[in-house]
Short mmCIF file of C-alpha atoms and ligand atoms in Angstrom, two decimals:
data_model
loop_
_atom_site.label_atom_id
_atom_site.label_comp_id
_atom_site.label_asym_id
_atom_site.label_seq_id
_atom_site.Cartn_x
_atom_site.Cartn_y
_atom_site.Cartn_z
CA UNK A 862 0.41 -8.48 -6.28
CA UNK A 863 2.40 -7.28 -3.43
CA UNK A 864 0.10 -8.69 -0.74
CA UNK A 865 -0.12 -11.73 -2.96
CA UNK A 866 2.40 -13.98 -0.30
CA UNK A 867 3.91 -17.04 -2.28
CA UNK A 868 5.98 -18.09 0.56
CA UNK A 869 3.75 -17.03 3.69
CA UNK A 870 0.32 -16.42 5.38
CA UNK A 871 -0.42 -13.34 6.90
CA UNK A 872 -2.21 -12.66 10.28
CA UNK A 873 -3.31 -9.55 11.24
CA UNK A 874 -4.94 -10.45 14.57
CA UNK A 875 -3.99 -7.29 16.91
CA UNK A 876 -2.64 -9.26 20.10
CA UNK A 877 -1.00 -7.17 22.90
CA UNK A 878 2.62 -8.36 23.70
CA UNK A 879 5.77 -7.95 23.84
CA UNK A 880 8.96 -9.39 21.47
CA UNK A 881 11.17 -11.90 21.90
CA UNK A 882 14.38 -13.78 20.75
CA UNK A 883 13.83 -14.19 16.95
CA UNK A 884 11.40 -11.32 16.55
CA UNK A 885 11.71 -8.85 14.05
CA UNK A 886 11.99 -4.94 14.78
CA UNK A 887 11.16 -2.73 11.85
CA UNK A 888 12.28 0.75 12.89
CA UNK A 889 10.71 2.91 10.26
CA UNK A 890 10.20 7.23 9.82
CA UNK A 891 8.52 8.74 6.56
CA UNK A 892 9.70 6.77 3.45
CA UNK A 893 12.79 5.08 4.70
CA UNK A 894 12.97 1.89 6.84
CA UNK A 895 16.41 0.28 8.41
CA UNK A 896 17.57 -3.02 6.62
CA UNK A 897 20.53 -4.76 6.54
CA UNK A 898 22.75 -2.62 4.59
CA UNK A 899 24.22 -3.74 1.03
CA UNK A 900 22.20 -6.57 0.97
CA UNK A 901 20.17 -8.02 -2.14
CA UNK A 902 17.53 -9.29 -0.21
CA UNK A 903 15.56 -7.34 2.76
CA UNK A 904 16.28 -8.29 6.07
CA UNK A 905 15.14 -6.41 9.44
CA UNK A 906 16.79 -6.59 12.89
CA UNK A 907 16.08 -8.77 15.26
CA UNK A 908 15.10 -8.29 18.84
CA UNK A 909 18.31 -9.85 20.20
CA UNK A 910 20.29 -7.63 17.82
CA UNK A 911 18.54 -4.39 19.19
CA UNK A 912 20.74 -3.67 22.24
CA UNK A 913 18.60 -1.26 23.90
CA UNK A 914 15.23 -0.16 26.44
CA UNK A 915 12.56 0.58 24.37
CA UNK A 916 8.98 0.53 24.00
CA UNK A 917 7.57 -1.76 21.44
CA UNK A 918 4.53 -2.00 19.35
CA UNK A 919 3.38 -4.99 18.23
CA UNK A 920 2.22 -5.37 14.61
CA UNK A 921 1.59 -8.67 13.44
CA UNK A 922 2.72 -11.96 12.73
CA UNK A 923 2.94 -13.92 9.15
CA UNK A 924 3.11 -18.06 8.93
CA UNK A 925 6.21 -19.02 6.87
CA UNK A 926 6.06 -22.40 5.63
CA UNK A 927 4.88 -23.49 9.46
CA UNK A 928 7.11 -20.84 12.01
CA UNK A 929 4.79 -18.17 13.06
CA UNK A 930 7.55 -15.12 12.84
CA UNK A 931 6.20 -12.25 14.94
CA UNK A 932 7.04 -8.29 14.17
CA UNK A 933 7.26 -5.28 15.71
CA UNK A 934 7.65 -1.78 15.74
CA UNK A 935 10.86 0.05 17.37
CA UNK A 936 11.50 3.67 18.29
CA UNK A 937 13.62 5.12 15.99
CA UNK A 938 15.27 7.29 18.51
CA UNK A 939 16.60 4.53 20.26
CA UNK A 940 18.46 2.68 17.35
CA UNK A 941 22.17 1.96 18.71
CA UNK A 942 25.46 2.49 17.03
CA UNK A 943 25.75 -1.04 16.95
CA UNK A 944 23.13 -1.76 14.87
CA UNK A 945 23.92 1.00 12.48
CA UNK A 946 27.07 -0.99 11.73
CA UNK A 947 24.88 -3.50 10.09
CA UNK A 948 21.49 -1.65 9.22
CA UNK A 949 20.75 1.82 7.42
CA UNK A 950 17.71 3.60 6.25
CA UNK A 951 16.48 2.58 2.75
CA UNK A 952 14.65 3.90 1.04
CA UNK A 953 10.71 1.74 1.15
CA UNK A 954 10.55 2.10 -3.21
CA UNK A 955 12.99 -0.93 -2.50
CA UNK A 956 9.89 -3.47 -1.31
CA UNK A 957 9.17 -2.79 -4.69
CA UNK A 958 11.92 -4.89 -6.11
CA UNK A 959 13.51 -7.28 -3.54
CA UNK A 960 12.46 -10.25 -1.90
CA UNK A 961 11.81 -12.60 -0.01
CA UNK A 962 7.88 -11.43 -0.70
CA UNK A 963 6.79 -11.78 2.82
CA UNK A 964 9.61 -9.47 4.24
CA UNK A 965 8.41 -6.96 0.89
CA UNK A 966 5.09 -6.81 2.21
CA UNK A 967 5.78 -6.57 5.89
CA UNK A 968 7.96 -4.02 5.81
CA UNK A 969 5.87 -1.79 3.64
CA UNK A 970 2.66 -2.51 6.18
CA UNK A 971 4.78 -1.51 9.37
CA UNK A 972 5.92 1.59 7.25
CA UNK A 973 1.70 1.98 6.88
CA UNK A 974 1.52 1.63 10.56
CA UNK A 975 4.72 3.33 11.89
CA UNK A 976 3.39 6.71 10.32
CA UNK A 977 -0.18 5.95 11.49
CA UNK A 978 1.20 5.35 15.21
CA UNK A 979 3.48 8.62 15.24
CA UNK A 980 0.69 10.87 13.76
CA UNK A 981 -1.78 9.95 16.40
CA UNK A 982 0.33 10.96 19.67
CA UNK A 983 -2.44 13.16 20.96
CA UNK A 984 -5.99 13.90 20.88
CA UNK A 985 -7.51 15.85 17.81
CA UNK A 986 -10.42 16.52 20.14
CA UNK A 987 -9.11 17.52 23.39
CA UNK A 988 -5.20 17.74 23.24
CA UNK A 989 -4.71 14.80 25.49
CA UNK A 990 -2.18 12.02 25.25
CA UNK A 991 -3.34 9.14 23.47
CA UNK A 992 -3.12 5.93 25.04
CA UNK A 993 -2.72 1.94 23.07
CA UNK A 994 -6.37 0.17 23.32
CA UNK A 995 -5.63 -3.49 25.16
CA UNK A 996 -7.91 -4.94 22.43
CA UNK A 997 -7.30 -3.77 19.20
CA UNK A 998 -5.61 -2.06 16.85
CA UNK A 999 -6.73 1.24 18.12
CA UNK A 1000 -5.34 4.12 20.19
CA UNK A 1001 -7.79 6.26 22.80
CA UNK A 1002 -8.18 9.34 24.35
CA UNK A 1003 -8.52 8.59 28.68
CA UNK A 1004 -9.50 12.09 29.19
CA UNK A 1005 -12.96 12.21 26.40
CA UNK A 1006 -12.90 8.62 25.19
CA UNK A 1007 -12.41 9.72 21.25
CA UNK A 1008 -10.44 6.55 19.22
CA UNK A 1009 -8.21 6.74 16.45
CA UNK A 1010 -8.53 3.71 14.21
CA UNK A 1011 -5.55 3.20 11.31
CA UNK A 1012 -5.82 5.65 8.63
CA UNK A 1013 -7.04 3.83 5.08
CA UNK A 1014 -8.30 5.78 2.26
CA UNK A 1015 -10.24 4.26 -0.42
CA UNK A 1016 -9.14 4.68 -3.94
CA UNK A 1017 -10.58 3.60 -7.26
CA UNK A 1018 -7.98 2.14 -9.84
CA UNK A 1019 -9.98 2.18 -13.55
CA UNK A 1020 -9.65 0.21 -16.65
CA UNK A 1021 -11.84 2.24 -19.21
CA UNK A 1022 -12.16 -0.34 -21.86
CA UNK A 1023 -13.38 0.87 -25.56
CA UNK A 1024 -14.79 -2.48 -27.16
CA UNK A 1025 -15.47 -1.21 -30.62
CA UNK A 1026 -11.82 -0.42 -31.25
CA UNK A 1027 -10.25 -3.07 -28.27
CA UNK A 1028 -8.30 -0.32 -26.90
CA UNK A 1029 -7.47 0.76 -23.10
CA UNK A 1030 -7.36 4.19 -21.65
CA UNK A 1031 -3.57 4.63 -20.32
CA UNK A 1032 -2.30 7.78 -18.71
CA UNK A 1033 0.78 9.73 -17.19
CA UNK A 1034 0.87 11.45 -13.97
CA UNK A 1035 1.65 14.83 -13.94
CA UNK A 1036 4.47 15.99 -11.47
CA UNK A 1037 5.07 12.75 -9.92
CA UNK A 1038 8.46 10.03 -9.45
CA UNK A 1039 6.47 7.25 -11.05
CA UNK A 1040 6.86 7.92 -14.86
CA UNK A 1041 5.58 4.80 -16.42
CA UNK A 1042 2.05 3.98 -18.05
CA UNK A 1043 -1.01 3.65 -15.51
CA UNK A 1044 -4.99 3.91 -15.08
CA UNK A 1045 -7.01 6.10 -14.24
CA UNK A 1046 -7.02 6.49 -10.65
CA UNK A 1047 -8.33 8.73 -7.51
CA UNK A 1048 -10.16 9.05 -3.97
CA UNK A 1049 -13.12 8.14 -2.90
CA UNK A 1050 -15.26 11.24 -1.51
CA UNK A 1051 -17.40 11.40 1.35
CA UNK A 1052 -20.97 10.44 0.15
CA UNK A 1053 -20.13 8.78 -2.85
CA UNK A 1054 -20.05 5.00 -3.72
CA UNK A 1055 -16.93 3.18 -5.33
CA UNK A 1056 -18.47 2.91 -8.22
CA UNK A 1057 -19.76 6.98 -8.56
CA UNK A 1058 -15.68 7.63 -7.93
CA UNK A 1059 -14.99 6.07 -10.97
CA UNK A 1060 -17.40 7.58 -12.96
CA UNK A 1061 -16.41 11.06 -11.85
CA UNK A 1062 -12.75 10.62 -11.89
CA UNK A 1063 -13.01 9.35 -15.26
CA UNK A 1064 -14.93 12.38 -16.43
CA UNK A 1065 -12.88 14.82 -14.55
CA UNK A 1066 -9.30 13.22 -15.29
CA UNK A 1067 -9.87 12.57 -19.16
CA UNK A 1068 -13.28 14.33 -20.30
CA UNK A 1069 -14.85 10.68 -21.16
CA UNK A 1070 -18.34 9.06 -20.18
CA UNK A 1071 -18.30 5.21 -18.68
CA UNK A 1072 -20.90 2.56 -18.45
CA UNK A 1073 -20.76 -1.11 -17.27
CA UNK A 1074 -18.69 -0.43 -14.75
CA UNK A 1075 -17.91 -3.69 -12.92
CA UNK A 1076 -15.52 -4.61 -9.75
CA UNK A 1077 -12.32 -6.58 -10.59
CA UNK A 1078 -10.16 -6.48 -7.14
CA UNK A 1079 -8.59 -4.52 -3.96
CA UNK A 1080 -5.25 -4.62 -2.86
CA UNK A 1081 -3.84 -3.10 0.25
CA UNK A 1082 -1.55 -0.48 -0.71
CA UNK A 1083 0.75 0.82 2.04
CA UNK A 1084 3.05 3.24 -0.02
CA UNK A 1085 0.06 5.69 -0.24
CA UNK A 1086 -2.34 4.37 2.84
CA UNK A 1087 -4.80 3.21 0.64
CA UNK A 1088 -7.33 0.39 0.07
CA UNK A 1089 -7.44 -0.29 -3.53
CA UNK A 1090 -10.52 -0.58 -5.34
CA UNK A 1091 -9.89 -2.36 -9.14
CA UNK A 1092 -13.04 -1.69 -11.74
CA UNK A 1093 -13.33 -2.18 -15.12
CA UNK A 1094 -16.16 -0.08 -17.41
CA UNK A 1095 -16.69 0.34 -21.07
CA UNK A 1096 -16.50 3.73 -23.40
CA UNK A 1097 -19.85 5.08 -23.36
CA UNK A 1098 -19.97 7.43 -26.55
CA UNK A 1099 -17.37 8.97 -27.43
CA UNK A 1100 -13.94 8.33 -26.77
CA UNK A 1101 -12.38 12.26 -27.27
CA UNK A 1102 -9.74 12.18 -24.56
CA UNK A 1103 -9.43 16.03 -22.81
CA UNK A 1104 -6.47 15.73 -19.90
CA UNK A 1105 -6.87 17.61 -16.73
CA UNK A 1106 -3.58 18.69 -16.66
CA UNK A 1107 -2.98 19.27 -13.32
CA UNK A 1108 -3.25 15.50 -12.67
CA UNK A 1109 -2.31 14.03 -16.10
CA UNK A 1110 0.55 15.03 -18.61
CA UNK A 1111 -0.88 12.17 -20.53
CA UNK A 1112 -4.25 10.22 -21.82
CA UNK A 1113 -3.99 7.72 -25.19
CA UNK A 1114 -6.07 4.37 -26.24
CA UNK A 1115 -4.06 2.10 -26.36
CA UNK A 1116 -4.45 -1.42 -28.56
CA UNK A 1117 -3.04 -4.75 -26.52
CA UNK A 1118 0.24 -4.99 -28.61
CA UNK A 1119 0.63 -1.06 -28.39
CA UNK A 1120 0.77 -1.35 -24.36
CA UNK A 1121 4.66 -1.57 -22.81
CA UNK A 1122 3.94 -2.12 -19.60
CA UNK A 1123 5.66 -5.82 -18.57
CA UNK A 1124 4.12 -7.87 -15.76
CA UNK A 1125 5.72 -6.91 -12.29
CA UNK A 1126 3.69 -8.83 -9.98
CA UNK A 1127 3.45 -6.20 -6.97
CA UNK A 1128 0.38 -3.49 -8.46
CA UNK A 1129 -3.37 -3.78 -8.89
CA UNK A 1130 -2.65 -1.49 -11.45
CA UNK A 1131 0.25 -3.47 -13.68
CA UNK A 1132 -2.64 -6.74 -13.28
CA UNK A 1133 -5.45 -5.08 -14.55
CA UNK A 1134 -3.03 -3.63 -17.83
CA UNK A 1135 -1.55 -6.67 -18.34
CA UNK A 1136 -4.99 -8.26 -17.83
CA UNK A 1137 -6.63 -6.47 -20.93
CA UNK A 1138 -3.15 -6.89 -22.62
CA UNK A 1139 -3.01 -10.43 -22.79
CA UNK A 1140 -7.08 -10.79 -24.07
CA UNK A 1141 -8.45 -11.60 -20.91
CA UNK A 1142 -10.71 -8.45 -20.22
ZN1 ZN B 1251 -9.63 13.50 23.97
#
């Protein structure tokens, strides 16, 4: 999975401070993030390549085999023409598909946190303007005291599992860029635990009843600000499949040999198929 570092630890310790030579800057705005342009693997600026007065926002730092390589957060307003000779905005569906996997998963948490930071500029409570917490992670009102911690949602990801015929539910989205075969999958509510979330989404997304329902994993998943929350649970009854369409254009049981999906090593959702696929759920 995505988070998953082969070549890297990650630390996540918030630490006030400011960058250095070596540093990396991720400048980052909605769904696009400046890398190194035509380049097959990702690579960010670094602070001695930025050229200009900012103010930065430290993010974290990841071990790579021993360095401890720091990044940080610029201000897109401020990027100079000199570094647009070398970097443009991609697109982040790229950390997706190019390495190395501790600059994939790095530059999809700034994006996370770059989006967090520039929707929390003021106060929700009293209009005021927010200021950085010396501590942590955390920005704070000096006029009422209110704090804004990161924005996570938590999300259930389901494998429905009927053991009489060894099939898995699989679905479509409806009206969405990702086309491919997934689970089940939706928000948690306020009030309800993990595990009611997949019952209910279950029901509502395909018309089916669960039981068994058992936790498998989380994974941190940036593109969408969510946490993650893997279960597996058995058919209970019958397995009649009735789509809400507004979510779903499709719901099927699949056998093992019947699935497509190939491994891709970067979703909770792609382990979990190719889990059950290969006889291990
Ligand atoms: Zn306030």
């Amino acid at each position: 999975m995505i988070q998953e570092l082969k070549t890297g630890i990650y630390h996540n310790e918030y630490r006030e401070q400011s960058p250095a030579v070596g540093d990396y800057i991720i400048f980052a705005k909605g769904r696009s993030v400046l890398a190194r342009k035509e380049s097959d693997i990702i690579a960010f600026p670094r602070f001695e390549e930025v050229d200009a007065e900012m103010a930065y926002i430290y993010l974290f730092q990841i071990d790579i085999s021993g360095k401890m390589q720091k990044f940080f957060l610029g201000d897109t307003d401020k990027v100079s023409d000199g570094l647009q000779n070398d970097y443009g905005y991609s697109q982040q569906n790229m950390f997706r598909t190019k390495g190395p996997d501790y600059m994939a998963f790095a530059g999809i948490t700034a994006c996370q946190l770059a989006n967090w930071y520039a929707s929390v500029k003021y106060c929700g409570a009293c209009g005021s303007k927010l200021l950085h917490d010396k501590r942590e992670r955390m920005m704070r009102c000096p006029k009422c005291n209110a704090m804004q911690y990161p924005k996570i949602s938590p999300a259930v990801i389901v494998g429905v599992i009927d053991r009489a015929q060894n099939k898995i539910l699989m679905t479509k989205y409806a009206g969405r860029e990702y086309k491919k075969y997934a689970l089940i999958a939706g928000f948690t509510e306020i009030g309800e635990t993990a595990e009611d979330t997949v019952r209910r989404e279950v029901l509502e997304e395909t018309g089916v009843h669960v039981k068994n329902v058992r936790y498998y994993k989380s994974q941190p998943w940036s593109f969408s600000d969510t946490l993650l929350l893997g279960f597996y649970c058995d058919l209970d009854g019958n397995g009649q499949i009735c789509i809400d369409e507004e979510e779903l254009s499709l719901g099927e049981w699949l056998s093992p040999k019947e699935i497509p999906t190939e491994y891709d090593g970067i979703s909770l959702t792609n382990e979990m198929i190719m889990r059950f696929k290969n006889g291990l759920e």
